[in-house]
Amino acid sequence: MASPICLRCLARPSAGNAPSLAAHLRIAPVSASFSTTSALTSSVGKKIPKKKPASLAKPKKGSFVLARRGSRSSGSTASRKDPAAIRAQRKRVVLSNPNALSVTDMQELSVKNALSSEEGTILTLSNESIDALRSAEAFKHNQGWNLFRQPSTLVTNQAREVAALIEGINQDRNTHKEVVVGDKGAGKSVLALQAMAFALQAGWVVIHIPEAQELALAHTSYAPMRTSQGETLYTQPDYTAALLSRISKSNSAVLSKLSLSKSHAFPIPVANNISLARLADLGASDATIAPAIFAALMTELLLPSSAAHPRPPLLFSLDGLPHICRPSKYLDREAQPIHGFDLSLVNTFTSLLSGATPLPNGGLVQGIDTNSNRPTTRALDQHIQTALEKSTSSPFSKVQGITPFLSPYKGHDARVLEALRSVSVRHVQGVSRLEARGVMEYYARSGVMRGAVDEPRVAEAWTLAGGGVLGELEGSLTRLRV
């Protein structure tokens, strides 16, 4: 009997039976009953490492600890010093050393004693002068005041000239303007201190800016101000308040006897007969009104003296003159650097220095150069070089009228050149050997230097000090031990 199913159909299964046939033909995977991989290299045998617990102990001294970005340090801030305390410690001036020997039979520094003293004489400062000069911040921490029992200074030839100058201004009521230059450590700031001591003893009003760098580094607040001439100046309220405080403390004996002579536009109610000392205290107590108070105080001091309202001569000195003879770090509304002469306090000083603002009662205006941190100021350097060459040129020289010319390839500040046009230059040089001997004898009497002060030792110290530079001479004497 023939089969109803074709043999060809049996050889090719239909679509409906394909899944079941594929399931029957599926090959089971073959796995070995053992493994040839070692247990050390097997990924299955590896264990997840445990995280190390965070160490709460303080790291060892000198070890490097890397902090994550954005993370804040959780360390204690108890050991961190206040920036104001660090600044006060840096500016701290010690004027007396109780361990030093007391030097007796010394005269006080005055105009009379300075003019009549011999070469190499050391004069001491009186207690009244010390208090006033400390209030004006005339002392500096790097001047070696902490080596002696009482502050004393050497009367050099330049100091005698300044004493004679102040005595002449007292009699004639004239005005003198000068720039004090010299090598580093030559005694420029000490000469300005001696001038302030002479002026305070003569009853002058002394205004001193100890560091002009603080006015130009953009470390204090400032604000624009429109003047009556239409110019834009920039006031520094906080620094002006501090300056008024120093003026009031250092000139209290003089300003307490002077009163207002005219009305001013004060931002607060002020009595008409208020003393200038009280007026300065008002500006020192509130920085917002300090610029207006300082402007009124300068107006009163620059009025002509009368019987009802006497006005004394004025000494205005600024230490660090190169810092203001260039653009400052302050920016205006267009993000452009503000020139140092556009600052209100600096503009007051430069107006007196250039002669634009006269001194009807006479006075002395001093700008002290610096070499410790001196910026580049081509205009000031040009003026100093020209003045020094004129003073040292021989009257019989054929090139007497030839002065250093301005380089056409370098820019020069015309404002600085115009302000210094009529200003003289005082060059402070090293002391003579006789003056160096007086300094060494004073060091020996104070117990700072050991050994005898003889001619060979004086010659050696004077030579090692670069020809009598006081700063180098002091360093060699304090480091030398026998």
PDB file of C-alpha atoms in Angstrom, residues 170-323:
ATOM      1  CA  ASN A 170      61.146 132.059  61.016  1.00  0.00           C
ATOM      2  CA  GLN A 171      62.617 135.513  60.507  1.00  0.00           C
ATOM      3  CA  ASP A 172      61.803 136.239  56.858  1.00  0.00           C
ATOM      4  CA  ARG A 173      58.635 134.113  56.398  1.00  0.00           C
ATOM      5  CA  ASN A 174      59.807 132.873  53.016  1.00  0.00           C
ATOM      6  CA  THR A 175      59.174 129.505  51.362  1.00  0.00           C
ATOM      7  CA  HIS A 176      61.621 126.769  50.458  1.00  0.00           C
ATOM      8  CA  LYS A 177      60.846 123.672  48.352  1.00  0.00           C
ATOM      9  CA  GLU A 178      63.251 120.792  47.915  1.00  0.00           C
ATOM     10  CA  VAL A 179      63.625 117.115  47.037  1.00  0.00           C
ATOM     11  CA  VAL A 180      65.946 115.109  49.292  1.00  0.00           C
ATOM     12  CA  VAL A 181      67.893 112.413  47.408  1.00  0.00           C
ATOM     13  CA  GLY A 182      70.778 110.108  48.248  1.00  0.00           C
ATOM     14  CA  ASP A 183      71.958 106.523  48.420  1.00  0.00           C
ATOM     15  CA  LYS A 184      70.098 103.829  50.303  1.00  0.00           C
ATOM     16  CA  GLY A 185      70.808 104.169  54.009  1.00  0.00           C
ATOM     17  CA  ALA A 186      72.374 107.625  53.648  1.00  0.00           C
ATOM     18  CA  GLY A 187      69.955 109.177  56.167  1.00  0.00           C
ATOM     19  CA  LYS A 188      67.288 110.899  54.044  1.00  0.00           C
ATOM     20  CA  SER A 189      64.384 109.997  56.347  1.00  0.00           C
ATOM     21  CA  VAL A 190      66.424 110.883  59.453  1.00  0.00           C
ATOM     22  CA  LEU A 191      67.163 114.298  57.945  1.00  0.00           C
ATOM     23  CA  ALA A 192      63.421 114.801  57.441  1.00  0.00           C
ATOM     24  CA  LEU A 193      62.893 113.751  61.079  1.00  0.00           C
ATOM     25  CA  GLN A 194      65.430 116.356  62.227  1.00  0.00           C
ATOM     26  CA  ALA A 195      63.657 119.007  60.148  1.00  0.00           C
ATOM     27  CA  MET A 196      60.346 118.093  61.797  1.00  0.00           C
ATOM     28  CA  ALA A 197      61.951 118.290  65.249  1.00  0.00           C
ATOM     29  CA  PHE A 198      63.312 121.767  64.482  1.00  0.00           C
ATOM     30  CA  ALA A 199      59.925 122.905  63.137  1.00  0.00           C
ATOM     31  CA  LEU A 200      57.959 121.570  66.110  1.00  0.00           C
ATOM     32  CA  GLN A 201      60.269 123.342  68.548  1.00  0.00           C
ATOM     33  CA  ALA A 202      59.819 126.574  66.575  1.00  0.00           C
ATOM     34  CA  GLY A 203      56.013 126.356  66.841  1.00  0.00           C
ATOM     35  CA  TRP A 204      55.292 125.300  63.263  1.00  0.00           C
ATOM     36  CA  VAL A 205      52.489 123.054  62.060  1.00  0.00           C
ATOM     37  CA  VAL A 206      53.941 119.787  60.770  1.00  0.00           C
ATOM     38  CA  ILE A 207      52.128 117.521  58.289  1.00  0.00           C
ATOM     39  CA  HIS A 208      53.986 114.358  57.368  1.00  0.00           C
ATOM     40  CA  ILE A 209      53.053 111.476  55.058  1.00  0.00           C
ATOM     41  CA  PRO A 210      55.398 108.647  56.142  1.00  0.00           C
ATOM     42  CA  GLU A 211      54.785 106.261  53.238  1.00  0.00           C
ATOM     43  CA  ALA A 212      53.579 107.644  49.910  1.00  0.00           C
ATOM     44  CA  GLN A 213      53.360 104.062  48.688  1.00  0.00           C
ATOM     45  CA  GLU A 214      50.235 103.605  50.814  1.00  0.00           C
ATOM     46  CA  LEU A 215      48.522 106.327  48.781  1.00  0.00           C
ATOM     47  CA  ALA A 216      49.213 104.757  45.381  1.00  0.00           C
ATOM     48  CA  LEU A 217      48.812 101.003  45.910  1.00  0.00           C
ATOM     49  CA  ALA A 218      44.984 100.997  46.009  1.00  0.00           C
ATOM     50  CA  HIS A 219      44.964  99.609  49.547  1.00  0.00           C
ATOM     51  CA  THR A 220      42.473 102.143  50.882  1.00  0.00           C
ATOM     52  CA  SER A 221      39.043 103.378  49.865  1.00  0.00           C
ATOM     53  CA  TYR A 222      38.627 106.213  47.372  1.00  0.00           C
ATOM     54  CA  ALA A 223      35.839 108.238  45.804  1.00  0.00           C
ATOM     55  CA  PRO A 224      35.619 110.841  42.992  1.00  0.00           C
ATOM     56  CA  MET A 225      35.172 114.505  43.825  1.00  0.00           C
ATOM     57  CA  ARG A 226      34.429 117.444  41.533  1.00  0.00           C
ATOM     58  CA  THR A 227      36.424 120.574  42.353  1.00  0.00           C
ATOM     59  CA  SER A 228      35.345 124.172  41.867  1.00  0.00           C
ATOM     60  CA  GLN A 229      37.603 124.411  38.782  1.00  0.00           C
ATOM     61  CA  GLY A 230      35.767 121.513  37.146  1.00  0.00           C
ATOM     62  CA  GLU A 231      38.544 118.966  37.696  1.00  0.00           C
ATOM     63  CA  THR A 232      37.942 115.465  39.012  1.00  0.00           C
ATOM     64  CA  LEU A 233      40.036 114.461  41.991  1.00  0.00           C
ATOM     65  CA  TYR A 234      39.797 111.329  44.081  1.00  0.00           C
ATOM     66  CA  THR A 235      39.566 111.472  47.847  1.00  0.00           C
ATOM     67  CA  GLN A 236      40.758 108.746  50.216  1.00  0.00           C
ATOM     68  CA  PRO A 237      38.473 109.041  53.262  1.00  0.00           C
ATOM     69  CA  ASP A 238      40.015 106.382  55.507  1.00  0.00           C
ATOM     70  CA  TYR A 239      43.588 107.528  54.967  1.00  0.00           C
ATOM     71  CA  THR A 240      42.552 111.170  55.374  1.00  0.00           C
ATOM     72  CA  ALA A 241      40.945 110.361  58.725  1.00  0.00           C
ATOM     73  CA  ALA A 242      44.146 108.653  59.892  1.00  0.00           C
ATOM     74  CA  LEU A 243      46.209 111.623  58.680  1.00  0.00           C
ATOM     75  CA  LEU A 244      43.987 114.068  60.582  1.00  0.00           C
ATOM     76  CA  SER A 245      44.469 111.991  63.716  1.00  0.00           C
ATOM     77  CA  ARG A 246      48.250 112.203  63.353  1.00  0.00           C
ATOM     78  CA  ILE A 247      48.079 115.950  62.677  1.00  0.00           C
ATOM     79  CA  SER A 248      45.964 116.548  65.773  1.00  0.00           C
ATOM     80  CA  LYS A 249      48.211 114.499  68.072  1.00  0.00           C
ATOM     81  CA  SER A 250      51.543 115.823  66.832  1.00  0.00           C
ATOM     82  CA  ASN A 251      50.458 119.501  66.671  1.00  0.00           C
ATOM     83  CA  SER A 252      48.068 119.655  69.615  1.00  0.00           C
ATOM     84  CA  ALA A 253      50.085 122.371  71.391  1.00  0.00           C
ATOM     85  CA  VAL A 254      49.836 124.691  68.365  1.00  0.00           C
ATOM     86  CA  LEU A 255      46.428 123.836  66.892  1.00  0.00           C
ATOM     87  CA  SER A 256      44.667 124.136  70.246  1.00  0.00           C
ATOM     88  CA  LYS A 257      45.526 127.871  70.266  1.00  0.00           C
ATOM     89  CA  LEU A 258      44.181 128.478  66.725  1.00  0.00           C
ATOM     90  CA  SER A 259      40.515 128.826  65.779  1.00  0.00           C
ATOM     91  CA  LEU A 260      38.411 129.172  62.650  1.00  0.00           C
ATOM     92  CA  SER A 261      38.595 132.544  60.941  1.00  0.00           C
ATOM     93  CA  LYS A 262      35.965 132.058  58.213  1.00  0.00           C
ATOM     94  CA  SER A 263      32.922 129.949  57.466  1.00  0.00           C
ATOM     95  CA  HIS A 264      33.204 126.687  55.554  1.00  0.00           C
ATOM     96  CA  ALA A 265      30.710 124.316  53.958  1.00  0.00           C
ATOM     97  CA  PHE A 266      30.933 121.473  56.470  1.00  0.00           C
ATOM     98  CA  PRO A 267      28.754 118.363  56.067  1.00  0.00           C
ATOM     99  CA  ILE A 268      27.937 118.553  59.798  1.00  0.00           C
ATOM    100  CA  PRO A 269      27.141 121.474  62.106  1.00  0.00           C
ATOM    101  CA  VAL A 270      30.373 122.995  63.434  1.00  0.00           C
ATOM    102  CA  ALA A 271      30.780 125.870  65.875  1.00  0.00           C
ATOM    103  CA  ASN A 272      32.195 129.091  64.483  1.00  0.00           C
ATOM    104  CA  ASN A 273      34.869 129.447  67.188  1.00  0.00           C
ATOM    105  CA  ILE A 274      36.028 125.830  67.230  1.00  0.00           C
ATOM    106  CA  SER A 275      39.769 125.250  67.586  1.00  0.00           C
ATOM    107  CA  LEU A 276      41.695 123.668  64.745  1.00  0.00           C
ATOM    108  CA  ALA A 277      42.731 120.803  67.032  1.00  0.00           C
ATOM    109  CA  ARG A 278      39.085 119.981  67.748  1.00  0.00           C
ATOM    110  CA  LEU A 279      38.298 120.332  64.037  1.00  0.00           C
ATOM    111  CA  ALA A 280      40.976 117.768  63.175  1.00  0.00           C
ATOM    112  CA  ASP A 281      39.601 115.419  65.825  1.00  0.00           C
ATOM    113  CA  LEU A 282      36.144 115.634  64.242  1.00  0.00           C
ATOM    114  CA  GLY A 283      37.540 114.583  60.882  1.00  0.00           C
ATOM    115  CA  ALA A 284      39.560 111.782  62.447  1.00  0.00           C
ATOM    116  CA  SER A 285      36.485 110.338  64.154  1.00  0.00           C
ATOM    117  CA  ASP A 286      34.414 110.008  60.949  1.00  0.00           C
ATOM    118  CA  ALA A 287      35.967 109.007  57.625  1.00  0.00           C
ATOM    119  CA  THR A 288      32.959 110.210  55.615  1.00  0.00           C
ATOM    120  CA  ILE A 289      33.581 113.856  56.541  1.00  0.00           C
ATOM    121  CA  ALA A 290      37.391 113.615  56.730  1.00  0.00           C
ATOM    122  CA  PRO A 291      38.099 115.007  53.193  1.00  0.00           C
ATOM    123  CA  ALA A 292      35.956 118.096  53.797  1.00  0.00           C
ATOM    124  CA  ILE A 293      37.532 118.670  57.216  1.00  0.00           C
ATOM    125  CA  PHE A 294      41.051 118.325  55.800  1.00  0.00           C
ATOM    126  CA  ALA A 295      40.289 120.806  53.005  1.00  0.00           C
ATOM    127  CA  ALA A 296      38.978 123.317  55.543  1.00  0.00           C
ATOM    128  CA  LEU A 297      42.009 122.784  57.794  1.00  0.00           C
ATOM    129  CA  MET A 298      44.430 123.419  54.927  1.00  0.00           C
ATOM    130  CA  THR A 299      42.476 126.535  53.946  1.00  0.00           C
ATOM    131  CA  GLU A 300      42.799 127.890  57.487  1.00  0.00           C
ATOM    132  CA  LEU A 301      46.517 127.131  57.708  1.00  0.00           C
ATOM    133  CA  LEU A 302      47.194 128.831  54.358  1.00  0.00           C
ATOM    134  CA  LEU A 303      45.409 132.081  55.243  1.00  0.00           C
ATOM    135  CA  PRO A 304      47.587 135.137  55.913  1.00  0.00           C
ATOM    136  CA  SER A 305      48.359 135.650  59.568  1.00  0.00           C
ATOM    137  CA  SER A 306      46.607 138.464  61.412  1.00  0.00           C
ATOM    138  CA  ALA A 307      46.449 139.796  64.961  1.00  0.00           C
ATOM    139  CA  ALA A 308      43.084 138.163  65.602  1.00  0.00           C
ATOM    140  CA  HIS A 309      43.942 134.894  63.891  1.00  0.00           C
ATOM    141  CA  PRO A 310      47.699 134.214  63.854  1.00  0.00           C
ATOM    142  CA  ARG A 311      48.955 131.478  61.579  1.00  0.00           C
ATOM    143  CA  PRO A 312      52.338 129.742  61.991  1.00  0.00           C
ATOM    144  CA  PRO A 313      54.620 128.495  59.192  1.00  0.00           C
ATOM    145  CA  LEU A 314      53.925 125.081  57.710  1.00  0.00           C
ATOM    146  CA  LEU A 315      56.177 122.078  57.158  1.00  0.00           C
ATOM    147  CA  PHE A 316      54.714 119.549  54.707  1.00  0.00           C
ATOM    148  CA  SER A 317      56.874 116.499  53.993  1.00  0.00           C
ATOM    149  CA  LEU A 318      56.231 113.319  52.035  1.00  0.00           C
ATOM    150  CA  ASP A 319      58.464 110.244  52.166  1.00  0.00           C
ATOM    151  CA  GLY A 320      58.538 108.068  49.053  1.00  0.00           C
ATOM    152  CA  LEU A 321      58.146 110.719  46.355  1.00  0.00           C
ATOM    153  CA  PRO A 322      58.659 108.393  43.313  1.00  0.00           C
ATOM    154  CA  HIS A 323      55.493 106.434  44.154  1.00  0.00           C
TER     155      HIS A 323
END
